[in-house]
mmCIF file of C-alpha atoms in Angstrom:
data_model
loop_
_atom_site.group_PDB
_atom_site.id
_atom_site.type_symbol
_atom_site.label_atom_id
_atom_site.label_comp_id
_atom_site.label_asym_id
_atom_site.label_seq_id
_atom_site.Cartn_x
_atom_site.Cartn_y
_atom_site.Cartn_z
ATOM 1 C CA MET A 1 109.601 90.662 159.199
ATOM 2 C CA ALA A 2 108.629 87.022 159.065
ATOM 3 C CA GLY A 3 105.219 86.174 157.590
ATOM 4 C CA LYS A 4 102.409 84.782 159.639
ATOM 5 C CA ARG A 5 102.464 81.076 160.313
ATOM 6 C CA ALA A 6 99.305 79.020 160.301
ATOM 7 C CA VAL A 7 98.585 77.242 163.558
ATOM 8 C CA ALA A 8 96.006 74.496 163.708
ATOM 9 C CA LYS A 9 93.257 75.468 166.108
ATOM 10 C CA GLN A 10 91.238 72.809 167.850
ATOM 11 C CA SER A 11 87.794 73.185 169.306
ATOM 12 C CA LEU A 12 87.016 71.757 172.734
ATOM 13 C CA PRO A 13 85.096 68.796 171.239
ATOM 14 C CA GLU A 14 88.119 68.032 169.016
ATOM 15 C CA ILE A 15 90.492 68.089 171.992
ATOM 16 C CA ILE A 16 88.238 65.770 173.989
ATOM 17 C CA ALA A 17 87.649 63.474 171.004
ATOM 18 C CA ASN A 18 91.414 63.206 170.365
ATOM 19 C CA ASP A 19 92.097 62.343 173.995
ATOM 20 C CA LEU A 20 89.292 59.793 174.179
ATOM 21 C CA ARG A 21 90.429 58.254 170.892
ATOM 22 C CA GLU A 22 93.938 57.763 172.262
ATOM 23 C CA ARG A 23 92.557 56.274 175.484
ATOM 24 C CA ILE A 24 90.566 53.760 173.444
ATOM 25 C CA LEU A 25 93.416 52.931 171.071
ATOM 26 C CA SER A 26 95.848 52.473 173.960
ATOM 27 C CA GLY A 27 93.463 50.133 175.764
ATOM 28 C CA GLU A 28 93.000 52.466 178.745
ATOM 29 C CA MET A 29 89.301 52.369 177.902
ATOM 30 C CA ALA A 30 88.566 48.709 177.228
ATOM 31 C CA GLU A 31 86.234 47.310 174.592
ATOM 32 C CA GLY A 32 82.706 47.085 175.911
ATOM 33 C CA GLU A 33 83.393 49.595 178.698
ATOM 34 C CA THR A 34 80.351 51.690 179.595
ATOM 35 C CA ILE A 35 80.594 55.386 178.759
ATOM 36 C CA ARG A 36 78.881 57.907 181.013
ATOM 37 C CA GLN A 37 78.612 61.382 179.572
ATOM 38 C CA GLU A 38 78.231 63.014 182.991
ATOM 39 C CA ALA A 39 81.326 61.294 184.362
ATOM 40 C CA LEU A 40 83.410 62.362 181.370
ATOM 41 C CA ALA A 41 82.164 65.947 181.664
ATOM 42 C CA GLU A 42 83.261 65.970 185.298
ATOM 43 C CA GLU A 43 86.602 64.361 184.436
ATOM 44 C CA TYR A 44 87.374 66.935 181.730
ATOM 45 C CA ASP A 45 85.839 69.737 183.809
ATOM 46 C CA VAL A 46 83.530 70.842 181.016
ATOM 47 C CA SER A 47 79.809 70.894 180.310
ATOM 48 C CA ARG A 48 78.160 67.857 178.739
ATOM 49 C CA MET A 49 77.787 69.547 175.353
ATOM 50 C CA PRO A 50 81.444 69.252 174.140
ATOM 51 C CA VAL A 51 81.599 65.710 175.530
ATOM 52 C CA ARG A 52 78.449 64.807 173.626
ATOM 53 C CA GLU A 53 79.908 66.247 170.408
ATOM 54 C CA ALA A 54 83.178 64.356 170.942
ATOM 55 C CA LEU A 55 81.297 61.093 171.453
ATOM 56 C CA LYS A 56 79.301 61.685 168.282
ATOM 57 C CA ARG A 57 82.572 61.989 166.345
ATOM 58 C CA LEU A 58 83.947 58.791 167.832
ATOM 59 C CA ASN A 59 80.652 57.079 167.089
ATOM 60 C CA ALA A 60 81.028 58.103 163.437
ATOM 61 C CA GLU A 61 84.532 56.589 163.461
ATOM 62 C CA GLY A 62 83.161 53.356 164.894
ATOM 63 C CA LEU A 63 85.191 53.514 168.107
ATOM 64 C CA VAL A 64 82.174 53.975 170.360
ATOM 65 C CA GLN A 65 78.531 53.073 170.168
ATOM 66 C CA TRP A 66 76.646 56.111 171.351
ATOM 67 C CA ALA A 67 73.011 57.229 171.551
ATOM 68 C CA ASN A 68 72.103 60.497 173.284
ATOM 69 C CA ASN A 69 69.213 59.062 175.229
ATOM 70 C CA ARG A 70 70.696 55.666 176.022
ATOM 71 C CA GLY A 71 74.373 56.350 176.742
ATOM 72 C CA GLY A 72 76.928 54.075 175.159
ATOM 73 C CA SER A 73 80.063 51.990 175.342
ATOM 74 C CA VAL A 74 83.431 51.431 173.704
ATOM 75 C CA THR A 75 82.824 49.352 170.594
ATOM 76 C CA LYS A 76 83.475 45.645 171.021
ATOM 77 C CA HIS A 77 83.844 43.902 167.683
ATOM 78 C CA SER A 78 83.138 40.224 167.228
ATOM 79 C CA LEU A 79 86.014 38.026 166.075
ATOM 80 C CA HIS A 80 84.357 37.861 162.661
ATOM 81 C CA GLU A 81 84.214 41.665 162.478
ATOM 82 C CA ILE A 82 87.866 42.001 163.483
ATOM 83 C CA GLY A 83 88.835 39.551 160.760
ATOM 84 C CA GLU A 84 86.729 41.517 158.281
ATOM 85 C CA ILE A 85 88.486 44.774 159.211
ATOM 86 C CA PHE A 86 91.880 43.276 158.437
ATOM 87 C CA ASP A 87 90.682 41.547 155.260
ATOM 88 C CA LEU A 88 89.287 44.830 153.950
ATOM 89 C CA ARG A 89 92.481 46.585 154.927
ATOM 90 C CA THR A 90 94.481 44.016 152.972
ATOM 91 C CA LEU A 91 92.368 44.440 149.837
ATOM 92 C CA ILE A 92 92.509 48.228 149.877
ATOM 93 C CA GLU A 93 96.041 48.798 151.163
ATOM 94 C CA VAL A 94 97.702 46.299 148.844
ATOM 95 C CA ASP A 95 95.955 47.837 145.828
ATOM 96 C CA MET A 96 97.069 51.317 146.911
ATOM 97 C CA PHE A 97 100.642 50.080 147.472
ATOM 98 C CA ARG A 98 100.678 48.518 143.995
ATOM 99 C CA ARG A 99 99.641 51.836 142.460
ATOM 100 C CA SER A 100 101.939 53.848 144.718
ATOM 101 C CA ILE A 101 105.282 52.133 144.047
ATOM 102 C CA PRO A 102 105.756 53.329 140.415
ATOM 103 C CA ASN A 103 105.043 56.910 141.531
ATOM 104 C CA MET A 104 107.256 57.016 144.614
ATOM 105 C CA THR A 105 110.016 59.610 144.561
ATOM 106 C CA ASP A 106 113.157 60.142 146.618
ATOM 107 C CA THR A 107 111.065 62.375 148.873
ATOM 108 C CA ASP A 108 108.613 59.546 149.499
ATOM 109 C CA PHE A 109 111.427 57.100 150.223
ATOM 110 C CA LYS A 110 113.053 59.563 152.634
ATOM 111 C CA GLN A 111 109.797 60.040 154.493
ATOM 112 C CA CYS A 112 109.455 56.278 154.874
ATOM 113 C CA ARG A 113 113.045 55.953 156.094
ATOM 114 C CA ASP A 114 112.523 58.742 158.625
ATOM 115 C CA ILE A 115 109.452 57.002 160.029
ATOM 116 C CA LEU A 116 111.336 53.705 160.223
ATOM 117 C CA GLU A 117 114.091 55.388 162.240
ATOM 118 C CA ARG A 118 111.542 56.779 164.681
ATOM 119 C CA MET A 119 109.940 53.337 164.879
ATOM 120 C CA GLU A 120 113.337 51.892 165.729
ATOM 121 C CA THR A 121 113.601 54.258 168.692
ATOM 122 C CA SER A 122 110.105 53.429 169.950
ATOM 123 C CA TYR A 123 110.887 49.730 169.445
ATOM 124 C CA ASP A 124 114.036 49.992 171.581
ATOM 125 C CA GLN A 125 112.155 51.945 174.259
ATOM 126 C CA ASP A 126 109.257 49.452 174.229
ATOM 127 C CA ASP A 127 106.893 52.376 173.634
ATOM 128 C CA VAL A 128 103.888 50.498 172.211
ATOM 129 C CA SER A 129 101.717 53.599 171.907
ATOM 130 C CA GLU A 130 104.304 55.471 169.837
ATOM 131 C CA TRP A 131 105.156 52.407 167.796
ATOM 132 C CA GLY A 132 101.481 51.834 167.061
ATOM 133 C CA ALA A 133 100.987 55.394 165.836
ATOM 134 C CA LEU A 134 104.152 55.277 163.731
ATOM 135 C CA ASN A 135 103.143 51.914 162.302
ATOM 136 C CA ASP A 136 100.000 53.549 160.941
ATOM 137 C CA ASP A 137 102.033 56.507 159.620
ATOM 138 C CA TYR A 138 104.442 54.156 157.862
ATOM 139 C CA HIS A 139 101.770 52.134 156.115
ATOM 140 C CA SER A 140 100.117 55.380 155.009
ATOM 141 C CA ALA A 141 103.428 56.735 153.694
ATOM 142 C CA LEU A 142 103.986 53.618 151.587
ATOM 143 C CA CYS A 143 100.629 54.199 149.877
ATOM 144 C CA ALA A 144 100.639 57.990 149.660
ATOM 145 C CA ALA A 145 101.945 58.188 146.083
ATOM 146 C CA SER A 146 98.961 56.231 144.785
ATOM 147 C CA GLY A 147 97.045 59.488 144.514
ATOM 148 C CA LEU A 148 93.805 57.757 145.554
ATOM 149 C CA LYS A 149 92.412 60.308 147.987
ATOM 150 C CA MET A 150 88.943 58.848 148.388
ATOM 151 C CA THR A 151 90.355 55.353 148.841
ATOM 152 C CA ALA A 152 92.825 56.739 151.385
ATOM 153 C CA GLU A 153 89.927 58.130 153.411
ATOM 154 C CA ILE A 154 88.315 54.693 153.512
ATOM 155 C CA LEU A 155 91.613 53.076 154.477
ATOM 156 C CA ASN A 156 92.111 55.649 157.214
ATOM 157 C CA ARG A 157 88.764 54.703 158.753
ATOM 158 C CA LEU A 158 89.761 51.041 158.688
ATOM 159 C CA SER A 159 93.139 51.929 160.184
ATOM 160 C CA VAL A 160 91.452 53.690 163.103
ATOM 161 C CA GLN A 161 89.420 50.527 163.679
ATOM 162 C CA SER A 162 92.425 48.229 163.454
ATOM 163 C CA ASP A 163 94.917 50.422 165.344
ATOM 164 C CA ARG A 164 93.842 49.420 168.840
ATOM 165 C CA TYR A 165 94.077 45.744 167.899
ATOM 166 C CA VAL A 166 97.500 46.293 166.332
ATOM 167 C CA ARG A 167 98.673 47.947 169.554
ATOM 168 C CA MET A 168 97.251 45.042 171.557
ATOM 169 C CA HIS A 169 99.239 42.717 169.318
ATOM 170 C CA LEU A 170 102.442 44.731 169.691
ATOM 171 C CA SER A 171 102.138 44.791 173.472
ATOM 172 C CA VAL A 172 102.347 40.996 173.756
ATOM 173 C CA MET A 173 104.424 40.079 170.710
ATOM 174 C CA GLN A 174 107.361 37.886 171.589
ATOM 175 C CA GLN A 175 108.956 38.059 168.131
ATOM 176 C CA ARG A 176 108.848 41.751 167.225
ATOM 177 C CA ASP A 177 111.955 41.453 165.060
ATOM 178 C CA GLN A 178 109.922 39.838 162.285
ATOM 179 C CA ALA A 179 107.571 42.815 162.046
ATOM 180 C CA LYS A 180 110.518 45.200 162.089
ATOM 181 C CA GLU A 181 112.318 43.267 159.348
ATOM 182 C CA GLU A 182 109.196 43.129 157.177
ATOM 183 C CA HIS A 183 108.733 46.881 157.446
ATOM 184 C CA GLY A 184 112.260 47.439 156.190
ATOM 185 C CA GLU A 185 111.867 44.887 153.417
ATOM 186 C CA LEU A 186 108.674 46.560 152.170
ATOM 187 C CA LEU A 187 110.612 49.763 151.591
ATOM 188 C CA ARG A 188 113.585 47.991 149.992
ATOM 189 C CA LEU A 189 111.300 46.208 147.535
ATOM 190 C CA ALA A 190 109.437 49.436 146.748
ATOM 191 C CA MET A 191 112.719 51.257 146.088
ATOM 192 C CA ALA A 192 113.775 48.431 143.775
ATOM 193 C CA GLY A 193 110.485 48.670 141.888
ATOM 194 C CA LYS A 194 109.586 45.065 142.691
ATOM 195 C CA VAL A 195 105.857 45.664 142.786
ATOM 196 C CA GLU A 196 104.502 42.122 143.001
ATOM 197 C CA GLU A 197 107.066 40.980 145.567
ATOM 198 C CA ALA A 198 106.313 44.036 147.696
ATOM 199 C CA CYS A 199 102.553 43.506 147.480
ATOM 200 C CA SER A 200 102.893 39.816 148.282
ATOM 201 C CA LEU A 201 104.911 40.669 151.395
ATOM 202 C CA LEU A 202 102.404 43.323 152.480
ATOM 203 C CA THR A 203 99.582 40.799 152.119
ATOM 204 C CA ARG A 204 101.412 38.277 154.298
ATOM 205 C CA HIS A 205 102.349 41.009 156.786
ATOM 206 C CA VAL A 206 98.763 42.177 157.395
ATOM 207 C CA GLN A 207 97.237 38.694 157.303
ATOM 208 C CA ARG A 208 99.783 37.312 159.777
ATOM 209 C CA THR A 209 98.891 40.142 162.146
ATOM 210 C CA LYS A 210 95.194 39.282 161.708
ATOM 211 C CA ASP A 211 95.700 35.574 162.380
ATOM 212 C CA GLU A 212 97.802 36.142 165.484
ATOM 213 C CA LEU A 213 95.387 38.773 166.774
ATOM 214 C CA LEU A 214 92.313 36.599 166.380
ATOM 215 C CA GLU A 215 94.018 33.827 168.310
ATOM 216 C CA LEU A 216 95.073 36.282 171.018
ATOM 217 C CA ILE A 217 91.668 37.932 171.401
ATOM 218 C CA ALA A 218 89.795 34.617 171.336
ATOM 219 C CA ALA A 219 91.967 33.313 174.176
ATOM 220 C CA LYS A 220 91.617 36.571 176.128
ATOM 221 C CA ARG A 221 87.836 36.595 175.877
ATOM 222 C CA ALA A 222 87.578 32.909 176.759
ATOM 223 C CA ALA A 223 89.649 33.537 179.890
ATOM 224 C CA GLU A 224 87.445 36.497 180.874
ATOM 225 C CA GLU A 225 84.295 34.402 180.505
ATOM 226 C CA SER A 226 85.588 31.408 182.463
#
């Protein structure tokens, strides 16, 4: 008789938080959009309590700005704050990648290749949401062998903050082939043990995304205000 298999159980607040998080990351809920607890409770057909708990979790992640007595909104970062998110991500992720490469095994390389293949499919299908999620998975996989668990937690928080902007970038990119090629080259350099070349490419990769995003968001906000 087969042994018992563990199944992850989610509470109602977790389910609601996960759905709201995806709605924010996908852009369905826009930055600055007002959040009404009562409306969400009606939409999810639940009481306000699990909605309130879900919003508290997203507030802790920085995706919403929420106060029980004053309501809230989807977080809208300034251009300076967005730049800071990506600069911090560069500092932390590149250091983790540098430490990870010497420790990467065939298992790590296979995991990265598998994610790249799935990214290829989402790329061909123009599935920005899936590509965005896999992009985060891939960057995490490249750094996993660093063994820096506390640093990984900090990077994960930054990744949640940057993910919706990365998806925004992917949705309008005209030259996606460059990003795809750079992802493949990062793995090839890691497999070859070329640490400094790999880290230099990762730095350029993240900073180019930041520069293009800031230009995109600045233009978008200027158009909305005109």
